[in-house]
PDB file of C-alpha atoms in Angstrom:
ATOM      1  CA  UNK I 224       6.299 -11.556  18.394  1.00 87.00           C
ATOM      2  CA  UNK I 225       5.121  -8.624  16.131  1.00 90.00           C
ATOM      3  CA  UNK I 226       5.017  -8.841  12.293  1.00 92.00           C
ATOM      4  CA  UNK I 227       6.187  -5.924  10.207  1.00 93.00           C
ATOM      5  CA  UNK I 228       6.260  -5.377   6.749  1.00 93.00           C
ATOM      6  CA  UNK I 229       9.112  -3.122   4.854  1.00 94.00           C
ATOM      7  CA  UNK I 230       9.003  -1.578   1.484  1.00 94.00           C
ATOM      8  CA  UNK I 231      12.218   0.177  -0.141  1.00 94.00           C
ATOM      9  CA  UNK I 232      12.995   1.658  -3.484  1.00 93.00           C
ATOM     10  CA  UNK I 233      16.475   1.318  -4.869  1.00 93.00           C
ATOM     11  CA  UNK I 234      18.466   3.566  -6.963  1.00 91.00           C
ATOM     12  CA  UNK I 235      17.513   2.440 -10.751  1.00 90.00           C
ATOM     13  CA  UNK I 236      21.168   3.380 -11.507  1.00 90.00           C
ATOM     14  CA  UNK I 237      22.077   0.205  -9.620  1.00 87.00           C
ATOM     15  CA  UNK I 238      22.733  -2.999 -11.939  1.00 88.00           C
ATOM     16  CA  UNK I 239      20.793  -6.119 -11.378  1.00 87.00           C
ATOM     17  CA  UNK I 240      23.276  -7.909  -9.184  1.00 88.00           C
ATOM     18  CA  UNK I 241      23.954  -4.732  -7.106  1.00 90.00           C
ATOM     19  CA  UNK I 242      20.373  -4.437  -6.213  1.00 89.00           C
ATOM     20  CA  UNK I 243      20.377  -7.743  -5.104  1.00 90.00           C
ATOM     21  CA  UNK I 244      22.942  -7.639  -2.803  1.00 91.00           C
ATOM     22  CA  UNK I 245      21.839  -4.459  -1.085  1.00 92.00           C
ATOM     23  CA  UNK I 246      18.594  -6.723  -0.634  1.00 92.00           C
ATOM     24  CA  UNK I 247      20.520  -9.706   0.595  1.00 92.00           C
ATOM     25  CA  UNK I 248      22.497  -7.123   2.851  1.00 92.00           C
ATOM     26  CA  UNK I 249      18.842  -6.156   4.803  1.00 92.00           C
ATOM     27  CA  UNK I 250      17.819  -9.811   4.918  1.00 92.00           C
ATOM     28  CA  UNK I 251      21.191 -10.875   6.643  1.00 92.00           C
ATOM     29  CA  UNK I 252      21.008  -8.118   9.039  1.00 91.00           C
ATOM     30  CA  UNK I 253      17.179  -9.094   9.914  1.00 91.00           C
ATOM     31  CA  UNK I 254      18.451 -12.744  10.299  1.00 91.00           C
ATOM     32  CA  UNK I 255      21.361 -11.932  12.070  1.00 91.00           C
ATOM     33  CA  UNK I 256      19.237 -10.463  14.643  1.00 89.00           C
ATOM     34  CA  UNK I 257      17.171 -13.699  14.666  1.00 88.00           C
ATOM     35  CA  UNK I 258      14.066 -12.252  12.995  1.00 90.00           C
ATOM     36  CA  UNK I 259      12.100 -14.960  10.979  1.00 91.00           C
ATOM     37  CA  UNK I 260      12.041 -13.414   7.419  1.00 91.00           C
ATOM     38  CA  UNK I 261       8.630 -14.886   6.123  1.00 90.00           C
ATOM     39  CA  UNK I 262       8.671 -13.488   2.641  1.00 89.00           C
ATOM     40  CA  UNK I 263      11.264 -11.329   0.508  1.00 91.00           C
ATOM     41  CA  UNK I 264       9.523  -9.729  -2.666  1.00 90.00           C
ATOM     42  CA  UNK I 265      11.513  -8.167  -5.567  1.00 90.00           C
ATOM     43  CA  UNK I 266       9.434  -6.159  -7.965  1.00 89.00           C
ATOM     44  CA  UNK I 267      12.266  -5.309 -10.050  1.00 86.00           C
ATOM     45  CA  UNK I 268      12.427  -1.756 -11.852  1.00 90.00           C
ATOM     46  CA  UNK I 269       8.737   0.136 -11.562  1.00 90.00           C
ATOM     47  CA  UNK I 270       7.559   3.386 -12.763  1.00 91.00           C
ATOM     48  CA  UNK I 271       7.112   5.670 -10.035  1.00 92.00           C
ATOM     49  CA  UNK I 272       3.843   8.108  -9.664  1.00 90.00           C
ATOM     50  CA  UNK I 273       6.502  10.885  -9.347  1.00 92.00           C
ATOM     51  CA  UNK I 274      10.096  11.302  -9.793  1.00 91.00           C
ATOM     52  CA  UNK I 275      12.052  11.283  -6.063  1.00 91.00           C
ATOM     53  CA  UNK I 276      15.656  12.290  -6.211  1.00 90.00           C
ATOM     54  CA  UNK I 277      14.368  13.335 -10.174  1.00 89.00           C
ATOM     55  CA  UNK I 278      14.444   9.456 -11.108  1.00 90.00           C
ATOM     56  CA  UNK I 279      11.421   8.191 -12.339  1.00 91.00           C
ATOM     57  CA  UNK I 280      11.815   4.568 -11.987  1.00 92.00           C
ATOM     58  CA  UNK I 281      13.159   2.591  -9.096  1.00 92.00           C
ATOM     59  CA  UNK I 282      13.511  -1.237  -7.830  1.00 92.00           C
ATOM     60  CA  UNK I 283      10.691  -1.892  -5.358  1.00 93.00           C
ATOM     61  CA  UNK I 284      11.374  -4.171  -2.745  1.00 93.00           C
ATOM     62  CA  UNK I 285       9.240  -5.903  -0.036  1.00 93.00           C
ATOM     63  CA  UNK I 286      10.289  -7.889   3.058  1.00 93.00           C
ATOM     64  CA  UNK I 287       8.078  -9.464   5.491  1.00 92.00           C
ATOM     65  CA  UNK I 288       9.269 -10.692   8.709  1.00 92.00           C
ATOM     66  CA  UNK I 289       8.093 -10.940  12.236  1.00 92.00           C
ATOM     67  CA  UNK I 290      10.664 -10.165  15.499  1.00 90.00           C
ATOM     68  CA  UNK I 291      10.046  -9.971  18.830  1.00 89.00           C
ATOM     69  CA  UNK I 292      12.787  -7.324  19.334  1.00 86.00           C
ATOM     70  CA  UNK I 293      11.607  -3.978  18.974  1.00 83.00           C
ATOM     71  CA  UNK I 294      14.694  -1.963  18.776  1.00 90.00           C
ATOM     72  CA  UNK I 295      15.266  -3.875  15.553  1.00 91.00           C
ATOM     73  CA  UNK I 296      13.071  -1.619  13.767  1.00 91.00           C
ATOM     74  CA  UNK I 297      15.473   1.314  14.630  1.00 92.00           C
ATOM     75  CA  UNK I 298      18.557  -0.408  13.652  1.00 91.00           C
ATOM     76  CA  UNK I 299      17.107  -1.281  10.018  1.00 91.00           C
ATOM     77  CA  UNK I 300      16.113   2.221   9.359  1.00 91.00           C
ATOM     78  CA  UNK I 301      19.299   3.907  10.531  1.00 93.00           C
ATOM     79  CA  UNK I 302      20.807   1.319   8.298  1.00 92.00           C
ATOM     80  CA  UNK I 303      18.452   2.367   5.054  1.00 92.00           C
ATOM     81  CA  UNK I 304      19.563   5.943   5.664  1.00 92.00           C
ATOM     82  CA  UNK I 305      23.347   4.898   5.539  1.00 92.00           C
ATOM     83  CA  UNK I 306      22.522   3.173   2.678  1.00 90.00           C
ATOM     84  CA  UNK I 307      22.721   5.909   0.260  1.00 89.00           C
ATOM     85  CA  UNK I 308      21.192   3.728  -3.144  1.00 91.00           C
ATOM     86  CA  UNK I 309      17.763   3.684  -0.937  1.00 92.00           C
ATOM     87  CA  UNK I 310      15.953   6.367  -2.276  1.00 92.00           C
ATOM     88  CA  UNK I 311      12.610   5.529   0.020  1.00 93.00           C
ATOM     89  CA  UNK I 312      11.633   2.951   2.650  1.00 94.00           C
ATOM     90  CA  UNK I 313       8.474   2.321   4.980  1.00 94.00           C
ATOM     91  CA  UNK I 314       8.149   0.016   7.800  1.00 93.00           C
ATOM     92  CA  UNK I 315       4.575  -0.970   8.944  1.00 93.00           C
ATOM     93  CA  UNK I 316       3.344  -3.035  11.643  1.00 92.00           C
ATOM     94  CA  UNK I 317       1.065  -5.934  10.529  1.00 91.00           C
ATOM     95  CA  UNK I 318      -2.357  -6.210  12.418  1.00 89.00           C
ATOM     96  CA  UNK I 319      -3.915  -9.690  12.535  1.00 88.00           C
ATOM     97  CA  UNK I 320      -5.974  -8.762   9.417  1.00 88.00           C
ATOM     98  CA  UNK I 321      -2.982  -7.961   7.218  1.00 87.00           C
ATOM     99  CA  UNK I 322      -1.165 -10.891   8.524  1.00 88.00           C
ATOM    100  CA  UNK I 323      -4.123 -13.161   7.258  1.00 88.00           C
ATOM    101  CA  UNK I 324      -4.466 -11.200   3.752  1.00 87.00           C
ATOM    102  CA  UNK I 325      -0.909 -11.410   3.102  1.00 87.00           C
ATOM    103  CA  UNK I 326      -1.047 -15.314   3.270  1.00 85.00           C
ATOM    104  CA  UNK I 327      -3.928 -15.592   1.213  1.00 84.00           C
ATOM    105  CA  UNK I 328      -1.940 -13.143  -1.061  1.00 84.00           C
ATOM    106  CA  UNK I 329       1.350 -15.085  -0.996  1.00 84.00           C
ATOM    107  CA  UNK I 330      -0.642 -18.369  -1.857  1.00 82.00           C
ATOM    108  CA  UNK I 331      -2.064 -16.690  -4.759  1.00 78.00           C
ATOM    109  CA  UNK I 332      -5.549 -16.577  -3.906  1.00 72.00           C
ATOM    110  CA  UNK I 333      -6.270 -13.522  -5.761  1.00 70.00           C
ATOM    111  CA  UNK I 334      -6.647 -13.985  -9.384  1.00 61.00           C
ATOM    112  CA  UNK I 335      -3.808 -11.229  -9.955  1.00 53.00           C
ATOM    113  CA  UNK I 336      -1.159 -10.909  -7.357  1.00 46.00           C
ATOM    114  CA  UNK I 337      -1.728  -7.822  -6.118  1.00 48.00           C
ATOM    115  CA  UNK I 338      -5.677  -8.002  -6.175  1.00 46.00           C
ATOM    116  CA  UNK I 339      -7.130  -7.064  -2.916  1.00 48.00           C
ATOM    117  CA  UNK I 340     -10.940  -7.945  -3.089  1.00 48.00           C
ATOM    118  CA  UNK I 341     -11.009 -11.433  -2.531  1.00 51.00           C
ATOM    119  CA  UNK I 342     -14.417 -11.989  -4.124  1.00 48.00           C
ATOM    120  CA  UNK I 343     -15.688 -10.001  -7.053  1.00 44.00           C
ATOM    121  CA  UNK I 344     -17.205  -7.058  -5.531  1.00 42.00           C
ATOM    122  CA  UNK I 345     -19.900  -5.372  -7.501  1.00 40.00           C
ATOM    123  CA  UNK I 346     -17.630  -2.318  -8.408  1.00 40.00           C
TER     124      UNK I 346
ATOM    125  CA  UNK X 113     -39.096  33.297 -11.440  1.00 66.00           C
ATOM    126  CA  UNK X 114     -39.419  31.964  -8.367  1.00 72.00           C
ATOM    127  CA  UNK X 115     -36.488  29.039  -7.837  1.00 75.00           C
ATOM    128  CA  UNK X 116     -38.314  25.795  -7.009  1.00 77.00           C
ATOM    129  CA  UNK X 117     -36.350  22.872  -6.153  1.00 78.00           C
ATOM    130  CA  UNK X 118     -37.138  20.066  -8.279  1.00 74.00           C
ATOM    131  CA  UNK X 119     -38.201  17.090  -6.172  1.00 74.00           C
ATOM    132  CA  UNK X 120     -36.009  14.166  -5.396  1.00 67.00           C
ATOM    133  CA  UNK X 121     -36.996  11.262  -7.564  1.00 67.00           C
ATOM    134  CA  UNK X 122     -36.533   8.525  -4.842  1.00 65.00           C
ATOM    135  CA  UNK X 123     -36.523   5.776  -7.295  1.00 64.00           C
ATOM    136  CA  UNK X 124     -33.258   7.299  -8.637  1.00 68.00           C
ATOM    137  CA  UNK X 125     -31.438   7.641  -5.481  1.00 69.00           C
ATOM    138  CA  UNK X 126     -30.272   4.098  -4.991  1.00 72.00           C
ATOM    139  CA  UNK X 127     -29.106   3.710  -1.414  1.00 76.00           C
ATOM    140  CA  UNK X 128     -25.622   3.655  -0.696  1.00 79.00           C
ATOM    141  CA  UNK X 129     -23.686   1.038   0.828  1.00 81.00           C
ATOM    142  CA  UNK X 130     -20.465   0.422   2.415  1.00 83.00           C
ATOM    143  CA  UNK X 131     -18.685  -2.025   0.195  1.00 81.00           C
ATOM    144  CA  UNK X 132     -16.387  -3.195   2.767  1.00 82.00           C
ATOM    145  CA  UNK X 133     -18.973  -4.555   5.054  1.00 81.00           C
ATOM    146  CA  UNK X 134     -20.597  -6.118   2.116  1.00 81.00           C
ATOM    147  CA  UNK X 135     -18.109  -8.007   0.778  1.00 82.00           C
ATOM    148  CA  UNK X 136     -16.322  -8.751   4.285  1.00 82.00           C
ATOM    149  CA  UNK X 137     -13.111  -7.002   3.287  1.00 83.00           C
ATOM    150  CA  UNK X 138     -11.131  -6.426   6.271  1.00 85.00           C
ATOM    151  CA  UNK X 139      -7.939  -5.137   5.411  1.00 88.00           C
ATOM    152  CA  UNK X 140      -6.963  -2.678   2.615  1.00 89.00           C
ATOM    153  CA  UNK X 141      -3.553  -3.085   0.940  1.00 89.00           C
ATOM    154  CA  UNK X 142      -1.621  -0.066   0.051  1.00 91.00           C
ATOM    155  CA  UNK X 143       0.520  -1.860  -2.342  1.00 90.00           C
ATOM    156  CA  UNK X 144      -2.469  -2.594  -4.640  1.00 88.00           C
ATOM    157  CA  UNK X 145      -2.914   0.723  -6.559  1.00 88.00           C
ATOM    158  CA  UNK X 146      -5.455  -0.263  -8.983  1.00 87.00           C
ATOM    159  CA  UNK X 147      -7.987  -0.814  -5.795  1.00 89.00           C
ATOM    160  CA  UNK X 148      -7.407   2.337  -4.336  1.00 90.00           C
ATOM    161  CA  UNK X 149      -8.155   4.220  -7.932  1.00 90.00           C
ATOM    162  CA  UNK X 150     -11.519   3.430  -6.867  1.00 89.00           C
ATOM    163  CA  UNK X 151     -11.338   5.940  -4.449  1.00 91.00           C
ATOM    164  CA  UNK X 152      -9.291   8.907  -5.425  1.00 90.00           C
ATOM    165  CA  UNK X 153     -10.424  11.526  -8.188  1.00 89.00           C
ATOM    166  CA  UNK X 154      -8.564  12.261 -11.346  1.00 89.00           C
ATOM    167  CA  UNK X 155      -6.468  14.879  -9.414  1.00 90.00           C
ATOM    168  CA  UNK X 156      -5.074  12.294  -7.208  1.00 90.00           C
ATOM    169  CA  UNK X 157      -7.310  13.492  -4.281  1.00 92.00           C
ATOM    170  CA  UNK X 158      -9.276  11.179  -1.775  1.00 93.00           C
ATOM    171  CA  UNK X 159     -12.906  10.983  -2.767  1.00 92.00           C
ATOM    172  CA  UNK X 160     -15.232  12.006   0.183  1.00 92.00           C
ATOM    173  CA  UNK X 161     -17.108   9.511   2.088  1.00 90.00           C
ATOM    174  CA  UNK X 162     -20.917  10.971   0.832  1.00 87.00           C
ATOM    175  CA  UNK X 163     -19.087   9.770  -2.660  1.00 87.00           C
ATOM    176  CA  UNK X 164     -17.465   6.851  -2.247  1.00 86.00           C
ATOM    177  CA  UNK X 165     -20.420   5.689   0.679  1.00 87.00           C
ATOM    178  CA  UNK X 166     -18.045   4.041   2.934  1.00 89.00           C
ATOM    179  CA  UNK X 167     -18.436   3.524   6.525  1.00 90.00           C
ATOM    180  CA  UNK X 168     -16.211   5.805   8.711  1.00 91.00           C
ATOM    181  CA  UNK X 169     -13.901   2.840   9.909  1.00 91.00           C
ATOM    182  CA  UNK X 170     -12.972   1.819   6.298  1.00 92.00           C
ATOM    183  CA  UNK X 171     -12.881   5.417   4.853  1.00 93.00           C
ATOM    184  CA  UNK X 172     -10.278   5.895   7.698  1.00 93.00           C
ATOM    185  CA  UNK X 173      -8.384   2.808   6.514  1.00 92.00           C
ATOM    186  CA  UNK X 174      -8.584   3.610   2.733  1.00 93.00           C
ATOM    187  CA  UNK X 175      -7.273   7.449   3.451  1.00 93.00           C
ATOM    188  CA  UNK X 176      -4.602   5.815   5.624  1.00 94.00           C
ATOM    189  CA  UNK X 177      -3.573   3.057   2.898  1.00 93.00           C
ATOM    190  CA  UNK X 178      -3.472   6.208   0.332  1.00 94.00           C
ATOM    191  CA  UNK X 179      -1.265   8.072   2.277  1.00 95.00           C
ATOM    192  CA  UNK X 180       1.257   5.246   2.595  1.00 94.00           C
ATOM    193  CA  UNK X 181       0.919   4.541  -1.210  1.00 94.00           C
ATOM    194  CA  UNK X 182       1.595   7.899  -1.978  1.00 94.00           C
ATOM    195  CA  UNK X 183       4.734   8.065   0.333  1.00 94.00           C
ATOM    196  CA  UNK X 184       5.845   4.722  -1.497  1.00 93.00           C
ATOM    197  CA  UNK X 185       5.166   6.590  -5.100  1.00 92.00           C
ATOM    198  CA  UNK X 186       2.601   3.927  -5.775  1.00 92.00           C
ATOM    199  CA  UNK X 187       0.245   6.892  -6.186  1.00 92.00           C
ATOM    200  CA  UNK X 188       0.927  10.346  -6.929  1.00 91.00           C
ATOM    201  CA  UNK X 189       0.053  13.178  -4.781  1.00 92.00           C
ATOM    202  CA  UNK X 190      -1.431  15.422  -7.186  1.00 88.00           C
ATOM    203  CA  UNK X 191      -2.046  14.204 -11.052  1.00 84.00           C
ATOM    204  CA  UNK X 192      -3.760  15.693 -14.183  1.00 79.00           C
ATOM    205  CA  UNK X 193      -6.167  13.824 -15.682  1.00 71.00           C
ATOM    206  CA  UNK X 194      -5.018  10.387 -14.132  1.00 62.00           C
ATOM    207  CA  UNK X 195      -7.028   6.818 -14.378  1.00 56.00           C
TER     208      UNK X 195
END
């Protein structure tokens, strides 16, 4: 039962609800394959650090899921490649430290949702 | 005029420490841009260990996180006068 985290960027040309159903499509694909989807995050339209397909903004989404079947990652990625509205995607496997980190992040333990260091480190 | 290296004032040279071991940070999140900004210079390059003072293990995690962030366009590959 391995945990995975996938981030993908959708084309900004899509309207809000089109972006929503593509995310639904991927979540459905995961739940159909009996993966247990832990967390779906939509960061909405965000400015990218460099233009991709000469677009400088994109819909960022994150799906965190756990599955025992390792071939699911290939099917998910071919689905990403097939869907041309997905500009970029990345799936990573989570080790025990990142799982603990994600739970704490979801609980909002860090003052800003994205802040990483749990305690105020002497920066 | 012979070139003489001035002596390094011991007091000024404060010992570097690995902030990850000290604060017990175990996982470096590639999605957290402003934390990663501390480890890259203005052109977006990863700072070397001798400047950041990180231990080898955490410097590897930092560079992996920065490369992932670059792939997902959270950090630029190269930038001018960033930060």
